[in-house]
Coordinates of C-alpha atoms and ligand atoms in Angstrom, one line a residue:
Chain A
X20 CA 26.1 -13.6 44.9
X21 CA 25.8 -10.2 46.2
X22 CA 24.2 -7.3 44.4
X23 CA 26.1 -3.9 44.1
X24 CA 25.5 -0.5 43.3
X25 CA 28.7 1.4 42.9
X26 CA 28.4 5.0 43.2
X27 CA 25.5 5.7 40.7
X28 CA 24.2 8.6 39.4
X29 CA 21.2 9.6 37.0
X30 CA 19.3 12.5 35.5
X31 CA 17.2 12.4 33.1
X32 CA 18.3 14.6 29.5
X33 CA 19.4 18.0 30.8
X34 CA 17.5 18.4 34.0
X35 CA 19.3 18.0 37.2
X36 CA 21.1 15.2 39.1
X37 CA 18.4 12.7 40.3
X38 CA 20.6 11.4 42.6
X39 CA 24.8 11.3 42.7
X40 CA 27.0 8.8 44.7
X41 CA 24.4 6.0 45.5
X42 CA 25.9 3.2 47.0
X43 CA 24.6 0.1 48.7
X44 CA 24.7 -3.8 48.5
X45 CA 22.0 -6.7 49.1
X46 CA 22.9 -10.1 50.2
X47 CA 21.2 -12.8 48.7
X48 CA 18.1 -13.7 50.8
X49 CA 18.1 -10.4 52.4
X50 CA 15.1 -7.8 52.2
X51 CA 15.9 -4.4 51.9
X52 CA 13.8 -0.7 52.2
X53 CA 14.2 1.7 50.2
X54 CA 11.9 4.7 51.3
X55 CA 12.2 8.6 50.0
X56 CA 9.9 11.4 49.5
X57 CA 7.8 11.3 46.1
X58 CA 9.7 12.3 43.1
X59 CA 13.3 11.8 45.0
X60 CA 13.9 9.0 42.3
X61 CA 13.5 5.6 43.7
X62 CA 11.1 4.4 40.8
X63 CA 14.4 5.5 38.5
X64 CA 17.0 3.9 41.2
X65 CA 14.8 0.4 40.7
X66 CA 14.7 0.8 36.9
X67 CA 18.9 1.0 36.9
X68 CA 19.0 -2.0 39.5
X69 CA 16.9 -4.0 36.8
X70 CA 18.6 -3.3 33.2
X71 CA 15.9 -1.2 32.3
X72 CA 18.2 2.4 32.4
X73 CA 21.4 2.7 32.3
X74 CA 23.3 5.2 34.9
X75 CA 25.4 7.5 33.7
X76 CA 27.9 7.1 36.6
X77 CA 28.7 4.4 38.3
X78 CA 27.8 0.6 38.0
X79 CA 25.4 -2.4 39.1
X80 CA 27.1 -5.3 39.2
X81 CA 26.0 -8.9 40.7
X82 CA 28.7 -11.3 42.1
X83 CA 31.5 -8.6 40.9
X84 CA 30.2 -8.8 37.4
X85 CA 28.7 -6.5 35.2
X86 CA 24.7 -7.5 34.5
X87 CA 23.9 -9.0 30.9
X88 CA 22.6 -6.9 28.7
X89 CA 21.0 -9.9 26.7
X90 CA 18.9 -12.9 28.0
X91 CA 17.4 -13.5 31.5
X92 CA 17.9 -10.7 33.6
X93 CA 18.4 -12.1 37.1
X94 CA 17.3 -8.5 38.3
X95 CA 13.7 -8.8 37.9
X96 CA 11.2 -5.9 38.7
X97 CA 7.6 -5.4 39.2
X98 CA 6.0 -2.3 38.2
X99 CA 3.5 -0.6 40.3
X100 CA 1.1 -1.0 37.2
X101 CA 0.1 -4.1 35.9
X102 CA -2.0 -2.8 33.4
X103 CA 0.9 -1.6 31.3
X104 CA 3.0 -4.5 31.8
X105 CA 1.4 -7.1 29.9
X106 CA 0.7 -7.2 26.5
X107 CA -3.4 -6.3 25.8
X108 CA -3.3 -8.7 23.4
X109 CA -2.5 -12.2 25.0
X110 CA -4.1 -14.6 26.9
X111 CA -2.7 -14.3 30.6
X112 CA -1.1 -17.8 30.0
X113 CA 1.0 -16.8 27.8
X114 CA 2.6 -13.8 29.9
X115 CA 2.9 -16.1 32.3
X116 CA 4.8 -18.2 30.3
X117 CA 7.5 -15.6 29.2
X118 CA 10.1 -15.7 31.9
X119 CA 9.8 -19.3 31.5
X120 CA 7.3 -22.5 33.3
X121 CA 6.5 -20.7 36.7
X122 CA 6.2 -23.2 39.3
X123 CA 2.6 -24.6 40.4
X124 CA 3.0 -24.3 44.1
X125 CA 4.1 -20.3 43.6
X126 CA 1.0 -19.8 41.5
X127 CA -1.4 -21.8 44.2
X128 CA 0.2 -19.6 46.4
X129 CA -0.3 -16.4 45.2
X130 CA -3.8 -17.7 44.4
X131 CA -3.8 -17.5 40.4
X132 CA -7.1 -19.7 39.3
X133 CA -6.6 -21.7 36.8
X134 CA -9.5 -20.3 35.0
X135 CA -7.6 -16.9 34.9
X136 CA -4.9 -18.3 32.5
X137 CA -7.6 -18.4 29.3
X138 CA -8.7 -14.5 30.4
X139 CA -7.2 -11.1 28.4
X140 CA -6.2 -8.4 30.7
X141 CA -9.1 -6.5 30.3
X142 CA -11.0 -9.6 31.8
X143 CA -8.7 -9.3 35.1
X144 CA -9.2 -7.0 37.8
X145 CA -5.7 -4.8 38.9
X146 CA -4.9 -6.9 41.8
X147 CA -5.6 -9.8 39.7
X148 CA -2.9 -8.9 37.1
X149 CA -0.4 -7.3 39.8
X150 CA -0.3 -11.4 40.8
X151 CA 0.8 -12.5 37.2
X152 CA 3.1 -9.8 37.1
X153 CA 4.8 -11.3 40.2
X154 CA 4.9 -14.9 39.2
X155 CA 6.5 -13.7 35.8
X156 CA 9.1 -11.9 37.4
X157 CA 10.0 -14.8 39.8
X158 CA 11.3 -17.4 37.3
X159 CA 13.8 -19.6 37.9
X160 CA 16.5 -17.8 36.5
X161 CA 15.7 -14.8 39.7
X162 CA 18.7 -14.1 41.9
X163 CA 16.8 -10.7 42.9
X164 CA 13.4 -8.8 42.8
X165 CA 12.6 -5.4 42.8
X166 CA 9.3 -4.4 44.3
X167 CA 8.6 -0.6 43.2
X168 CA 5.0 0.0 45.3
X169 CA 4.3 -3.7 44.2
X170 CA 1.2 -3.8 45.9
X171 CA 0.1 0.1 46.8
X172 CA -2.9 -0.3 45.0
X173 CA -4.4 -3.7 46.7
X174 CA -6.4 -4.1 49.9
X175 CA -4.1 -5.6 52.9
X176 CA -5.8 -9.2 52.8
X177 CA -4.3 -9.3 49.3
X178 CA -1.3 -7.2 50.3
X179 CA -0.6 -9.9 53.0
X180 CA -1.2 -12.8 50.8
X181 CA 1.2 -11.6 47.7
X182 CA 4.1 -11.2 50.3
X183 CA 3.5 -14.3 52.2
X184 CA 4.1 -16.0 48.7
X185 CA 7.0 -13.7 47.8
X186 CA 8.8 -14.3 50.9
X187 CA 8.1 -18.0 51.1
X188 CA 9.7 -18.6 47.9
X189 CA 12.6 -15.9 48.6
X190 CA 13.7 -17.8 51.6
X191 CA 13.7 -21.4 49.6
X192 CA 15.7 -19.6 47.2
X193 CA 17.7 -17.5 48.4
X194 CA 16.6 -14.6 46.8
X195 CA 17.3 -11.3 48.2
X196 CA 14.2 -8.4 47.9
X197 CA 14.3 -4.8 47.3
X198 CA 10.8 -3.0 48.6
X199 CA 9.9 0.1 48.2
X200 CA 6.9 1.8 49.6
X201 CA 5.3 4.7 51.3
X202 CA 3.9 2.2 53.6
X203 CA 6.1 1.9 56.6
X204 CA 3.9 -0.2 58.9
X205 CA 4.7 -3.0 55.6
X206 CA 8.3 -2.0 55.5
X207 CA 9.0 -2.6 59.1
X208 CA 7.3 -5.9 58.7
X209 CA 9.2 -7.2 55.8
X210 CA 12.5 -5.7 55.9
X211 CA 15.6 -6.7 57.5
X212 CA 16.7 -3.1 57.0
X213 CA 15.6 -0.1 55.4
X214 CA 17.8 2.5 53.8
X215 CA 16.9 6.1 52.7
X216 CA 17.4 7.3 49.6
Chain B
X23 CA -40.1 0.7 26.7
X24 CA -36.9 3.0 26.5
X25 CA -35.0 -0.4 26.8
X26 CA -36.5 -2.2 24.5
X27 CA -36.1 0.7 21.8
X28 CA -32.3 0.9 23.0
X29 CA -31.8 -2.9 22.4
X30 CA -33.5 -2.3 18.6
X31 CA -31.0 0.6 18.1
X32 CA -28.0 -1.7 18.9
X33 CA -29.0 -5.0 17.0
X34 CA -29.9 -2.1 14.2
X35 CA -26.1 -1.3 14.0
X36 CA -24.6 -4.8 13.8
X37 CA -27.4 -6.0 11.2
X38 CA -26.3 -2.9 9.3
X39 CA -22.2 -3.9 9.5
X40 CA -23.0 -7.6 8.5
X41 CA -25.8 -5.9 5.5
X42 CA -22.9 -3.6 4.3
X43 CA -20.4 -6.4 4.5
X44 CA -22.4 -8.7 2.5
X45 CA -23.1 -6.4 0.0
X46 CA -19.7 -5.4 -0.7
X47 CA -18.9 -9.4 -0.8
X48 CA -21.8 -9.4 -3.2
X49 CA -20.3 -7.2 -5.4
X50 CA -17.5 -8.5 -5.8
X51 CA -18.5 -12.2 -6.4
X52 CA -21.0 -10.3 -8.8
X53 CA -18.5 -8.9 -11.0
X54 CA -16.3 -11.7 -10.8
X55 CA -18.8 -14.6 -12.0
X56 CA -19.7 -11.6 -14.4
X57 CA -16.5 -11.3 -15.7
X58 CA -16.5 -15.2 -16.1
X59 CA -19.5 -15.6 -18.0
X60 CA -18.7 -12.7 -20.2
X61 CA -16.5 -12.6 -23.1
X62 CA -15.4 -10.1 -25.7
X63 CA -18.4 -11.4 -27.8
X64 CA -20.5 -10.2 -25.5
X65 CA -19.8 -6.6 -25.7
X66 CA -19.6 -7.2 -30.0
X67 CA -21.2 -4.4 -31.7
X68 CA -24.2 -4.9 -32.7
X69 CA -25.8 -2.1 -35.1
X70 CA -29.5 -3.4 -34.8
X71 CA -30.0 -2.4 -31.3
X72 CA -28.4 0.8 -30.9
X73 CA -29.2 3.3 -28.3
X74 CA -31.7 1.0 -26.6
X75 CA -32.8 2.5 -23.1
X76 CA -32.8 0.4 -20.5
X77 CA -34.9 -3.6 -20.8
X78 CA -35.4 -6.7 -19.4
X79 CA -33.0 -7.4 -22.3
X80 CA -30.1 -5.2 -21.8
X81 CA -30.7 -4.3 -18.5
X82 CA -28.9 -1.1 -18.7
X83 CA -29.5 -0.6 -21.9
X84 CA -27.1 -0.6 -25.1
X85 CA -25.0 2.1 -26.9
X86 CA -24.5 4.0 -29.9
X87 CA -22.8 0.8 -31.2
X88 CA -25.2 -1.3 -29.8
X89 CA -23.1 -3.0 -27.0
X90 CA -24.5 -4.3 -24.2
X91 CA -24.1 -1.3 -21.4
X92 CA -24.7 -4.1 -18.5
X93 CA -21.7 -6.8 -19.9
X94 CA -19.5 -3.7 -20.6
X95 CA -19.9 -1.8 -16.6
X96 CA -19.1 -5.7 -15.6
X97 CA -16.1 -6.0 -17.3
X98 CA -15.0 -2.7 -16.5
X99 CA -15.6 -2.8 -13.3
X100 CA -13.6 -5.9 -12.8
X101 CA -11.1 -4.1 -14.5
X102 CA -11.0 -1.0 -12.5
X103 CA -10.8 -3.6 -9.3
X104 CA -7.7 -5.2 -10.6
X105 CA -6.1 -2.3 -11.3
X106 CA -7.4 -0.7 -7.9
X107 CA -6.2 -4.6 -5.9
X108 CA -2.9 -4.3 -7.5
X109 CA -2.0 -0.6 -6.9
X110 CA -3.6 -1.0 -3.3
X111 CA -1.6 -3.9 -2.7
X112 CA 1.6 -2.5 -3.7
X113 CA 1.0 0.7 -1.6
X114 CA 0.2 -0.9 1.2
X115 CA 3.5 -2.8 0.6
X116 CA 5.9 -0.1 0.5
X117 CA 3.9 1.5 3.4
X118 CA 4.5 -0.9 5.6
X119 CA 8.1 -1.3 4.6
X120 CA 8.6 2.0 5.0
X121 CA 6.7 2.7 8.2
X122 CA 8.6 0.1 10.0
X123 CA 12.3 1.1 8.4
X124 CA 11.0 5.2 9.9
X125 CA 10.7 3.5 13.2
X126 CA 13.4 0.8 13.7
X127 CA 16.0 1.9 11.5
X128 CA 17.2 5.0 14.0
X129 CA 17.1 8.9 13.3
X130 CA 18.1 9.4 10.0
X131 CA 16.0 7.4 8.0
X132 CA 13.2 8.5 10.5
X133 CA 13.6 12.0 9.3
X134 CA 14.2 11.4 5.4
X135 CA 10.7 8.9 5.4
X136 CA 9.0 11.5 7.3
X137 CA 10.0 14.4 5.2
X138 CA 9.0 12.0 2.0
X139 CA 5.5 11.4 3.8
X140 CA 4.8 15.1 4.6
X141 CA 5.6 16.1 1.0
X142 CA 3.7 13.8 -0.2
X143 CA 0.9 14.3 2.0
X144 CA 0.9 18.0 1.1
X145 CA 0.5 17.7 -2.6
X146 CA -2.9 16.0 -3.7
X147 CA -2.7 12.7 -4.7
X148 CA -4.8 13.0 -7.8
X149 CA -2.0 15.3 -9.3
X150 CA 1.3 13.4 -8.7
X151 CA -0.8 10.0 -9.6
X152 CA -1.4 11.9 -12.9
X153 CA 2.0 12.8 -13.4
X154 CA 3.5 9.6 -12.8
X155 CA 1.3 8.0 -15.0
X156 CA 1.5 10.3 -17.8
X157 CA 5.3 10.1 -17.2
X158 CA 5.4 6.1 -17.3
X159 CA 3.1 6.2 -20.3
X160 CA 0.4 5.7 -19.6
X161 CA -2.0 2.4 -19.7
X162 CA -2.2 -0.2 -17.2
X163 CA 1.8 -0.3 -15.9
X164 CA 1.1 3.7 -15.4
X165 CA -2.0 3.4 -13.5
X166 CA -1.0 0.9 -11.4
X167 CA 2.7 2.4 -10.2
X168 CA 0.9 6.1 -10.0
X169 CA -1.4 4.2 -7.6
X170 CA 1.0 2.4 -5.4
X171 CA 4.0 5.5 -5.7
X172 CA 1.0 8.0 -4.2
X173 CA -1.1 6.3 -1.7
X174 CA 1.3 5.1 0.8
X175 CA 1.8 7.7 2.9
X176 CA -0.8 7.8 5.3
X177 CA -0.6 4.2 5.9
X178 CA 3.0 4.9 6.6
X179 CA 2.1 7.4 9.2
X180 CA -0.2 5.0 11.0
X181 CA 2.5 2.4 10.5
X182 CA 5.2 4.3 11.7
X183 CA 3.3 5.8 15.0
X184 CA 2.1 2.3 15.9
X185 CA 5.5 0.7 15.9
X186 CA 6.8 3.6 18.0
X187 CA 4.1 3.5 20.2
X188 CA 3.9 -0.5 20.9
X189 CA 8.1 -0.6 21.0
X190 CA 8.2 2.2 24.0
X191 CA 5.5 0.0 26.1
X192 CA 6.4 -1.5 29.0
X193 CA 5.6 -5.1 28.7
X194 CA 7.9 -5.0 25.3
X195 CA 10.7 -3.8 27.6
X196 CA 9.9 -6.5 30.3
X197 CA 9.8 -9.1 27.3
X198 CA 13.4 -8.0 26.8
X199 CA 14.5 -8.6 30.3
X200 CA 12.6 -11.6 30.0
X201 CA 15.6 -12.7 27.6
X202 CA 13.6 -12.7 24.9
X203 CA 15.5 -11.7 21.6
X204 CA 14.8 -9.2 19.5
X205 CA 13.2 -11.1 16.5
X206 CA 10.9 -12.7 19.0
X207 CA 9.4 -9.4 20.5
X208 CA 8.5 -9.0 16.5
X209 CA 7.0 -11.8 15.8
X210 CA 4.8 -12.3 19.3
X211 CA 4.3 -8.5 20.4
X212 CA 5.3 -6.1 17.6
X213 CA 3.5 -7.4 14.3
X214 CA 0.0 -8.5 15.7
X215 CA -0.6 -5.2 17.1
X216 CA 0.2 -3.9 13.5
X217 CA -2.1 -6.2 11.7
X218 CA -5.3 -4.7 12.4
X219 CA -4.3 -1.6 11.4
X220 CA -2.5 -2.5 8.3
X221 CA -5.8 -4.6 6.9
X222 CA -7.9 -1.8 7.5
X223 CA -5.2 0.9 6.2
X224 CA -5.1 -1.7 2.9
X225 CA -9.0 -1.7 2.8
X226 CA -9.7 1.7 3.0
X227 CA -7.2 2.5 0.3
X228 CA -8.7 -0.3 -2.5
X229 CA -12.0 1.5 -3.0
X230 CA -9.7 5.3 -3.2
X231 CA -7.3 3.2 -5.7
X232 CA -10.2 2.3 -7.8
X233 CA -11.7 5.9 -8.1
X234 CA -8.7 7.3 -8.5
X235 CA -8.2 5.0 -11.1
X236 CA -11.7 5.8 -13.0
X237 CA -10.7 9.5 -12.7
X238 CA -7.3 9.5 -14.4
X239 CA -8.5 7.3 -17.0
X240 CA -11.6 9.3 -17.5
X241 CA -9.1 12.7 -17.8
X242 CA -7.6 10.2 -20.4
X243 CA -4.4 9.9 -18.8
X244 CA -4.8 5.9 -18.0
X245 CA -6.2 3.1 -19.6
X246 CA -6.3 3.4 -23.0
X247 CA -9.6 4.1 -24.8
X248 CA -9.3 0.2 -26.2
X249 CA -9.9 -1.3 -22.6
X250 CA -13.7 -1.9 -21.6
X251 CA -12.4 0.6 -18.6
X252 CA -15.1 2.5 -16.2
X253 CA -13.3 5.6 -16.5
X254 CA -13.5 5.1 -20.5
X255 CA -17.0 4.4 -20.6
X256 CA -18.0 7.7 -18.9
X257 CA -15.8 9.7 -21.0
X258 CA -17.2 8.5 -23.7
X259 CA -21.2 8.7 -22.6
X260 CA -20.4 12.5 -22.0
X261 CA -21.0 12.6 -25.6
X262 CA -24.3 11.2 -26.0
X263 CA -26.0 12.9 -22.4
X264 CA -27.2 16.2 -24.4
X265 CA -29.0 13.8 -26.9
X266 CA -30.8 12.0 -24.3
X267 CA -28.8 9.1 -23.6
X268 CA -28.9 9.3 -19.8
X269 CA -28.2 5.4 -19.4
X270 CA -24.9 5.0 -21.0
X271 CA -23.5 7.6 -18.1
X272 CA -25.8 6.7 -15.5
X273 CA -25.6 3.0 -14.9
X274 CA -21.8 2.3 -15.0
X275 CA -21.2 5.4 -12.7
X276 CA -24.1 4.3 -9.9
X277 CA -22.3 0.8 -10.0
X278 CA -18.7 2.4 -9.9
X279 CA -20.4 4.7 -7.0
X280 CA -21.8 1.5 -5.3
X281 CA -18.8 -0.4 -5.6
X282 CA -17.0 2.1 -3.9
X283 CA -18.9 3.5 -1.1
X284 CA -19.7 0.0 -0.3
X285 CA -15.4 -1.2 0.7
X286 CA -15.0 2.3 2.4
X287 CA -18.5 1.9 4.5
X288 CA -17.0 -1.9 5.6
X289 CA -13.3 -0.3 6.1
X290 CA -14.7 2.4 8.0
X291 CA -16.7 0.1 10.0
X292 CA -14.2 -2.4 10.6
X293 CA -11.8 0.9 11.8
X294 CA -14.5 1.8 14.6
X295 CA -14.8 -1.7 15.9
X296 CA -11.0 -2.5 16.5
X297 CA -10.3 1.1 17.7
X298 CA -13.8 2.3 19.0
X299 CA -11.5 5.4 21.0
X300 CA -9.5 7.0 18.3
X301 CA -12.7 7.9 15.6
Ligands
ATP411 N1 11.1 9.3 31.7 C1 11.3 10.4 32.4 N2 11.8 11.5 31.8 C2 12.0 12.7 32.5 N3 11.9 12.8 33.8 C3 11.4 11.7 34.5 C4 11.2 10.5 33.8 N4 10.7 9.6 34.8 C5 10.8 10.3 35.9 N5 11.2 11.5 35.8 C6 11.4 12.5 36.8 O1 12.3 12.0 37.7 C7 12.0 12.3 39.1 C8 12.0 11.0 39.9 O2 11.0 10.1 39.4 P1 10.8 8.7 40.1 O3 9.6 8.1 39.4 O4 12.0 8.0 40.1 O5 10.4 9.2 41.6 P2 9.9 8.2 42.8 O6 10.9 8.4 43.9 O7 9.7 6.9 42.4 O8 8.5 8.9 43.2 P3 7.2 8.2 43.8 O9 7.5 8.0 45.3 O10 6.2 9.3 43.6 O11 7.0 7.0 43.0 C9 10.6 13.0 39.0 O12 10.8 14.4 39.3 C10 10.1 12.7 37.6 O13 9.4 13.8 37.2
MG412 MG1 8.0 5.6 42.1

């Protein structure tokens, strides 16, 4: 099933056009780029693609149809920070646990310690979290992922080991991967193709 | 040295939260096994022992009557605290009813609860809780709905901020994506972030709901002058202070005073420790 962005458009409130006419598609298993100077609008591009804004022109659809607007979002996307994406309050098991029972080999692989799952996020370090954050977002029901500066803030040893589990399960699955990143050294090494936005 | 003293200065602190927390429990069960062992006989006139001071006997002493100052500040303190738990309880009610309709229930009925809020905000509570009681009659009923109509609206606020605040973050978004429904997100991310602040909102309003409560009834707009109330007692003492009779004042208000500084000090507390940034 093929993802689709139909000539999209967004602004936010009265300020101007963000971005008119945006069209592109991802195959399933394929990697994409996205790369732009800061503030062009490719956190907001990544926000439409996942459910999380709507456009105001245009469409996202995924296998010709529109993306529900209830349940599982196949879309998933990780934000660039963790900190704000889990809820202060739980245990890291249990925002594991809410995109559903994340496989074990995934977790060994993007080296989650078990010891970690009894911890609150205030117990973690950022690089720490940004790795529950991924395995969340990669449950079963994932056709796509959306990586917005997924791992900008981590040092390459980790940077290499996040995306070696990413792309590992990717390929199993078939799942197709949208990065986006200043970093172009990374992009050219992950990508099948990059576009510009 | 400078460590040591540091160290003294923090277990200092936490011995003081646990001292103030105990005493307000001590209070409490004080006046409650009081109010137990107490009966109406034991505030009975008693025309032998009038205007006693202050004894081993009647340990804060008797009045002009002859009751028994110490059984009569227990009972109506206990009475005070009912009327103070049920008012509280009831405000903190529609509070949190209406904090949560101001931030779920879309733009209109965000702007009529918030308008309500500000105008009640802006007049002092003391004066609308009068006027509802005095226009309800009086007596306990009066007391009670002037308490619960007039101190709701700061809890509200709080209420009605939080919600907002928790419902734009970004992990309750994610949650949705997650396919998790609506009612879920409530449950599991939305109302434990509001119960901390809703206990301590309901605690800090109990010991304002009783002096409120003692301060209408002592204007004589309250209870009336038949119940064993606080506010009663001190209205009547005001009498018998030029002619000497410090005690009948003195004992009933320190122990309303006690009672009171003691729930705010352990809500106050309580506030700092769960939200240590926001003082
Ligand atoms: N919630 C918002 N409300 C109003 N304006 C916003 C909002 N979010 C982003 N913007 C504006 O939209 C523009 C694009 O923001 P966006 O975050 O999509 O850029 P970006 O391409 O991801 O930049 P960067 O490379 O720095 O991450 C910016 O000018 C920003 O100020
Ligand atoms: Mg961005």
């Amino acid at each position: 099933m093929q993802l689709d962005a139909k000539n999209i458009g967004f602004r936010y409130g009265k300020s101007p056009w963000l971005f008119k006419g945006i069209n592109f598609s991802m195959q399933p298993g394929e990697v994409v780029g996205l790369k732009g100077p800061s503030g062009t609008g490719k956190t907001t591009l990544c926000r439409i693609l996942a459910g999380y804004e709507k456009p105001l022109e245009g469409k996202v659809t995924l296998g010709g149809k529109a993306l529900p607007e209830i349940g599982y979002h196949p879309v998933q996307m990780v934000f660039q920070h963790p900190e704000k994406a889990v809820n202060p309050r739980w245990k890291m098991g249990k925002t594991l646990k809410e995109g559903g029972r994340p496989d074990d080999d995934l977790l060994a692989r993007l080296g989650i310690q078990q010891e970690w799952l009894e911890r609150l996020p205030n117990e973690l370090s950022g690089g720490e979290l940004q790795r529950f954050c991924v395995a969340r977002a990669l449950g079963p029901g994932t056709r796509f992922l959306i990586a917005d500066e997924m791992t900008t803030m981590l040092d390459a040893i980790t940077q290499a080991q996040i995306w070696h589990a990413v792309l590992h399960l990717a390929e199993k699955r078939k799942m197709g991967i949208l990065v986006v990143s200043h970093d172009a050294k990374l992009m050219n090494r992950l990508c099948d193709r990059v576009i510009e936005l | 040295m400078n460590l040591s003293f540091k160290g003294k200065l923090s277990l200092n602190r936490r011995q003081r939260t646990i001292l103030e927390i105990g005493a307000a429990l001590g209070f409490i069960m004080a006046i409650i096994i009081g109010r137990f062992m107490l009966d109406e006989g034991s505030i009975g006139t008693n025309l032998s022992e009038r205007n006693l001071p202050p004894s081993f006997e009647h340990f804060f002493g008797t009045d002009w009557l002859g009751r028994d100052m110490f059984a009569r500040t227990i009972m109506g303190l206990s009475l005070s605290m009912g009327v103070g738990l049920a008012g509280a309880v009831s405000s903190a009610a529609i509070a949190l009813v209406l904090g949560l309709a101001a931030a779920t229930l879309g733009k209109t009925a965000d702007t009529i609860i918030s308008w309500l809020i500000d105008l009640f905000l802006s007049v002092p509570h003391l004066v609308t809780l009068i006027l509802i009681s005095f226009a309800l009659g009086g007596g306990f009923k009066g007391i009670v709905f002037g308490i619960a109509l007039t101190h709701w609206p700061s809890l509200a606020r709080v209420i009605r901020a939080e919600v907002m605040q928790v419902r734009s973050a970004d992990y309750v978004h994610i949650s949705r994506k997650m396919g998790k429904p609506r009612t879920w997100i409530a449950i599991h991310h939305i109302i434990p972030h509001l119960i901390p602040q809703f206990l301590i909102g309901f605690l800090l309003m109990f010991p304002h709901a009783i002096l409120h409560e003692a301060a209408v009834t002592f204007l004589g707009l309250g209870l009336s002058p038949h119940e064993p109330a606080i506010g009663i007692i001190l209205s009547e003492s005001m009498k018998y202070l030029s002619s000497g009779l410090w005690w009948l004042a003195f004992f009933p208000g320190l122990s309303l005073l006690l009672v009171v500084r003691s729930f705010d000090a352990v809500g106050e507390r309580l506030r700092v420790l769960m939200d240590p940034a926001r003082t």
